Amino acid sequence: PGAIIYGPKGCGKTHLCEIFKESIDCDYLTSLKTNSLEKVTEGKNFILDDFVPGKNYPSEIVMHFVNQVTNKEGSILFLSRLSPFQMNWDISDLNSRIRSLVSSEIKSPDDILLYSFIVKYSNEKKIFISDKKLIYILERLDRSFDSVIKIVDRLDVYSLEIKKNVTYRTIKFILNEFSGN
């Protein structure tokens, strides 16, 4: 009835969620409130993003929500930065249920994957960056897809503003913007 995908911010959970949403009709939620229980109908599927114990996901409502979805033969994909064993819910039965779900960890991407992603994403933006410049970016970048997206988006805007191709100077300027130097 459910699965948990967990990992650090920017590791690709939301991208996987988008694929899931395209293949299965589901509701995407970033919090549960009492009225969320009204959304549960027969066979309905859900994605709960940023799923961690707290005010967006109160234990009692989560417990009722999981019970209703399960009883009506729906499913839930949980996306979290925490593993199920790092979560501490106020209800011991809820802890047990969450920890018994199928879970998969997505780790921060390695250099090869990040390099490929920079190439793909910059090509989509019609920004063509030499291999040497890509390696320069890769060596100075936070290890996340989120960082790549932010840097390449900023390079895109900046290069359009100054109406020039991407240079080392431009890259250094943008990287410094993000690092606060």
CSV table of C-alpha atoms in Angstrom, one decimal:
chain,number,residue,atom,x,y,z
A,1,PRO,CA,0.0,0.0,0.0
A,2,GLY,CA,2.9,2.3,0.3
A,3,ALA,CA,6.6,3.0,-0.2
A,4,ILE,CA,9.1,5.6,1.0
A,5,ILE,CA,11.8,7.2,-1.0
A,6,TYR,CA,14.2,9.1,1.1
A,7,GLY,CA,17.4,11.1,0.6
A,8,PRO,CA,19.0,14.5,0.9
A,9,LYS,CA,17.5,17.6,-0.7
A,10,GLY,CA,18.2,17.7,-4.4
A,11,CYS,CA,18.9,14.0,-4.9
A,12,GLY,CA,16.0,13.5,-7.4
A,13,LYS,CA,13.0,12.4,-5.3
A,14,THR,CA,10.8,15.0,-6.8
A,15,HIS,CA,11.9,14.0,-10.3
A,16,LEU,CA,10.9,10.4,-9.5
A,17,CYS,CA,7.6,11.7,-8.1
A,18,GLU,CA,6.9,13.4,-11.4
A,19,ILE,CA,7.4,10.1,-13.3
A,20,PHE,CA,5.1,8.4,-10.8
A,21,LYS,CA,2.4,11.1,-11.2
A,22,GLU,CA,2.5,10.7,-15.0
A,23,SER,CA,2.0,6.9,-14.8
A,24,ILE,CA,-0.6,6.8,-12.0
A,25,ASP,CA,-3.5,9.1,-11.2
A,26,CYS,CA,-2.7,10.5,-7.8
A,27,ASP,CA,-3.0,13.5,-5.5
A,28,TYR,CA,0.2,15.3,-4.6
A,29,LEU,CA,0.2,16.6,-1.0
A,30,THR,CA,2.8,18.5,1.0
A,31,SER,CA,0.8,18.3,4.3
A,32,LEU,CA,-2.1,16.6,5.9
A,33,LYS,CA,-5.0,18.3,7.6
A,34,THR,CA,-8.3,17.0,8.9
A,35,ASN,CA,-10.0,17.7,5.6
A,36,SER,CA,-7.3,15.6,3.8
A,37,LEU,CA,-9.2,12.5,5.0
A,38,GLU,CA,-12.1,13.5,2.7
A,39,LYS,CA,-9.9,13.1,-0.3
A,40,VAL,CA,-9.5,9.3,0.3
A,41,THR,CA,-11.8,7.4,-2.1
A,42,GLU,CA,-11.7,3.8,-3.4
A,43,GLY,CA,-8.4,3.0,-5.1
A,44,LYS,CA,-7.1,6.6,-4.8
A,45,ASN,CA,-3.3,7.1,-4.8
A,46,PHE,CA,-1.3,9.8,-3.1
A,47,ILE,CA,2.2,11.3,-2.9
A,48,LEU,CA,3.1,12.8,0.4
A,49,ASP,CA,6.2,15.1,-0.1
A,50,ASP,CA,8.5,16.4,2.6
A,51,PHE,CA,7.1,13.6,4.8
A,52,VAL,CA,8.5,14.2,8.3
A,53,PRO,CA,6.8,14.2,11.7
A,54,GLY,CA,5.7,17.7,12.6
A,55,LYS,CA,3.0,20.3,12.0
A,56,ASN,CA,2.6,19.5,8.3
A,57,TYR,CA,2.1,15.8,9.2
A,58,PRO,CA,0.5,15.4,12.6
A,59,SER,CA,0.8,11.8,13.9
A,60,GLU,CA,-2.9,11.3,14.5
A,61,ILE,CA,-4.0,12.5,11.1
A,62,VAL,CA,-1.2,10.5,9.4
A,63,MET,CA,-2.4,7.4,11.2
A,64,HIS,CA,-6.0,7.9,10.1
A,65,PHE,CA,-5.0,8.8,6.6
A,66,VAL,CA,-2.8,5.7,6.2
A,67,ASN,CA,-5.6,3.5,7.6
A,68,GLN,CA,-8.2,5.0,5.2
A,69,VAL,CA,-6.0,4.7,2.1
A,70,THR,CA,-5.1,1.1,3.0
A,71,ASN,CA,-8.7,0.2,3.7
A,72,LYS,CA,-9.9,1.6,0.4
A,73,GLU,CA,-7.1,-0.2,-1.5
A,74,GLY,CA,-5.2,3.0,-2.5
A,75,SER,CA,-1.5,3.6,-2.2
A,76,ILE,CA,0.9,6.2,-0.9
A,77,LEU,CA,4.3,7.2,-2.1
A,78,PHE,CA,6.1,9.0,0.8
A,79,LEU,CA,9.0,11.3,-0.1
A,80,SER,CA,11.3,12.3,2.8
A,81,ARG,CA,14.8,13.5,3.7
A,82,LEU,CA,14.7,11.1,6.6
A,83,SER,CA,14.7,7.3,6.6
A,84,PRO,CA,11.7,5.6,8.2
A,85,PHE,CA,14.0,4.7,11.2
A,86,GLN,CA,15.0,8.4,11.7
A,87,MET,CA,11.3,9.4,12.0
A,88,ASN,CA,9.8,9.5,15.5
A,89,TRP,CA,6.0,9.6,15.4
A,90,ASP,CA,4.0,10.2,18.6
A,91,ILE,CA,2.1,6.9,18.0
A,92,SER,CA,4.1,3.7,18.3
A,93,ASP,CA,1.8,1.8,15.9
A,94,LEU,CA,2.4,4.5,13.3
A,95,ASN,CA,6.2,4.2,13.8
A,96,SER,CA,5.9,0.5,13.2
A,97,ARG,CA,3.7,0.9,10.1
A,98,ILE,CA,6.0,3.5,8.5
A,99,ARG,CA,9.1,1.4,9.3
A,100,SER,CA,7.6,-1.7,7.7
A,101,LEU,CA,7.0,-0.1,4.4
A,102,VAL,CA,9.2,-0.7,1.4
A,103,SER,CA,11.9,2.0,1.4
A,104,SER,CA,14.6,3.1,-0.9
A,105,GLU,CA,17.4,5.6,-0.3
A,106,ILE,CA,18.6,7.9,-3.0
A,107,LYS,CA,22.1,9.1,-2.2
A,108,SER,CA,23.7,12.3,-3.4
A,109,PRO,CA,24.8,11.9,-7.0
A,110,ASP,CA,28.4,10.9,-7.9
A,111,ASP,CA,30.6,12.9,-10.3
A,112,ILE,CA,29.7,10.9,-13.4
A,113,LEU,CA,26.0,11.3,-12.8
A,114,LEU,CA,26.3,15.0,-12.0
A,115,TYR,CA,28.5,15.6,-15.1
A,116,SER,CA,25.9,13.8,-17.3
A,117,PHE,CA,23.1,15.8,-15.7
A,118,ILE,CA,25.0,19.1,-16.2
A,119,VAL,CA,25.5,18.3,-19.9
A,120,LYS,CA,21.8,17.2,-20.3
A,121,TYR,CA,20.4,20.2,-18.5
A,122,SER,CA,22.6,22.8,-20.1
A,123,ASN,CA,21.9,21.4,-23.5
A,124,GLU,CA,18.1,21.6,-22.8
A,125,LYS,CA,18.7,25.3,-22.0
A,126,LYS,CA,20.7,25.7,-25.2
A,127,ILE,CA,23.8,26.5,-23.2
A,128,PHE,CA,26.8,24.8,-24.7
A,129,ILE,CA,29.7,24.5,-22.2
A,130,SER,CA,33.1,22.9,-23.1
A,131,ASP,CA,34.2,19.8,-21.2
A,132,LYS,CA,36.9,21.7,-19.4
A,133,LYS,CA,34.3,24.3,-18.2
A,134,LEU,CA,31.9,21.5,-17.1
A,135,ILE,CA,34.6,19.9,-15.0
A,136,TYR,CA,35.5,23.3,-13.6
A,137,ILE,CA,31.8,23.7,-12.5
A,138,LEU,CA,31.6,20.1,-11.2
A,139,GLU,CA,34.7,20.5,-9.0
A,140,ARG,CA,33.1,23.6,-7.3
A,141,LEU,CA,29.5,22.6,-7.1
A,142,ASP,CA,27.4,21.3,-4.2
A,143,ARG,CA,26.7,17.6,-4.8
A,144,SER,CA,23.0,17.8,-5.8
A,145,PHE,CA,20.8,18.0,-8.8
A,146,ASP,CA,19.2,21.1,-7.2
A,147,SER,CA,22.5,22.9,-7.3
A,148,VAL,CA,23.1,22.0,-10.9
A,149,ILE,CA,19.6,23.3,-11.8
A,150,LYS,CA,20.2,26.6,-10.0
A,151,ILE,CA,23.7,27.2,-11.4
A,152,VAL,CA,22.7,26.3,-15.0
A,153,ASP,CA,19.5,28.4,-14.8
A,154,ARG,CA,21.5,31.4,-13.5
A,155,LEU,CA,24.2,30.9,-16.2
A,156,ASP,CA,21.4,30.9,-18.7
A,157,VAL,CA,19.9,34.2,-17.5
A,158,TYR,CA,23.3,35.8,-17.0
A,159,SER,CA,24.6,34.9,-20.5
A,160,LEU,CA,21.4,36.2,-22.0
A,161,GLU,CA,21.7,39.5,-20.0
A,162,ILE,CA,25.3,40.1,-21.1
A,163,LYS,CA,24.7,38.5,-24.6
A,164,LYS,CA,27.9,36.5,-24.5
A,165,ASN,CA,28.8,32.8,-24.3
A,166,VAL,CA,29.6,31.2,-21.0
A,167,THR,CA,33.2,32.0,-19.9
A,168,TYR,CA,35.3,30.9,-16.9
A,169,ARG,CA,34.8,34.4,-15.5
A,170,THR,CA,31.0,34.1,-15.8
A,171,ILE,CA,31.1,30.6,-14.2
A,172,LYS,CA,33.2,31.9,-11.4
A,173,PHE,CA,30.9,34.9,-10.8
A,174,ILE,CA,27.8,32.6,-10.7
A,175,LEU,CA,29.5,30.1,-8.4
A,176,ASN,CA,30.5,32.9,-6.1
A,177,GLU,CA,27.0,34.2,-6.0
A,178,PHE,CA,25.8,30.8,-4.7
A,179,SER,CA,28.6,30.3,-2.2
A,180,GLY,CA,28.2,33.8,-0.8
A,181,ASN,CA,31.8,34.9,-1.5
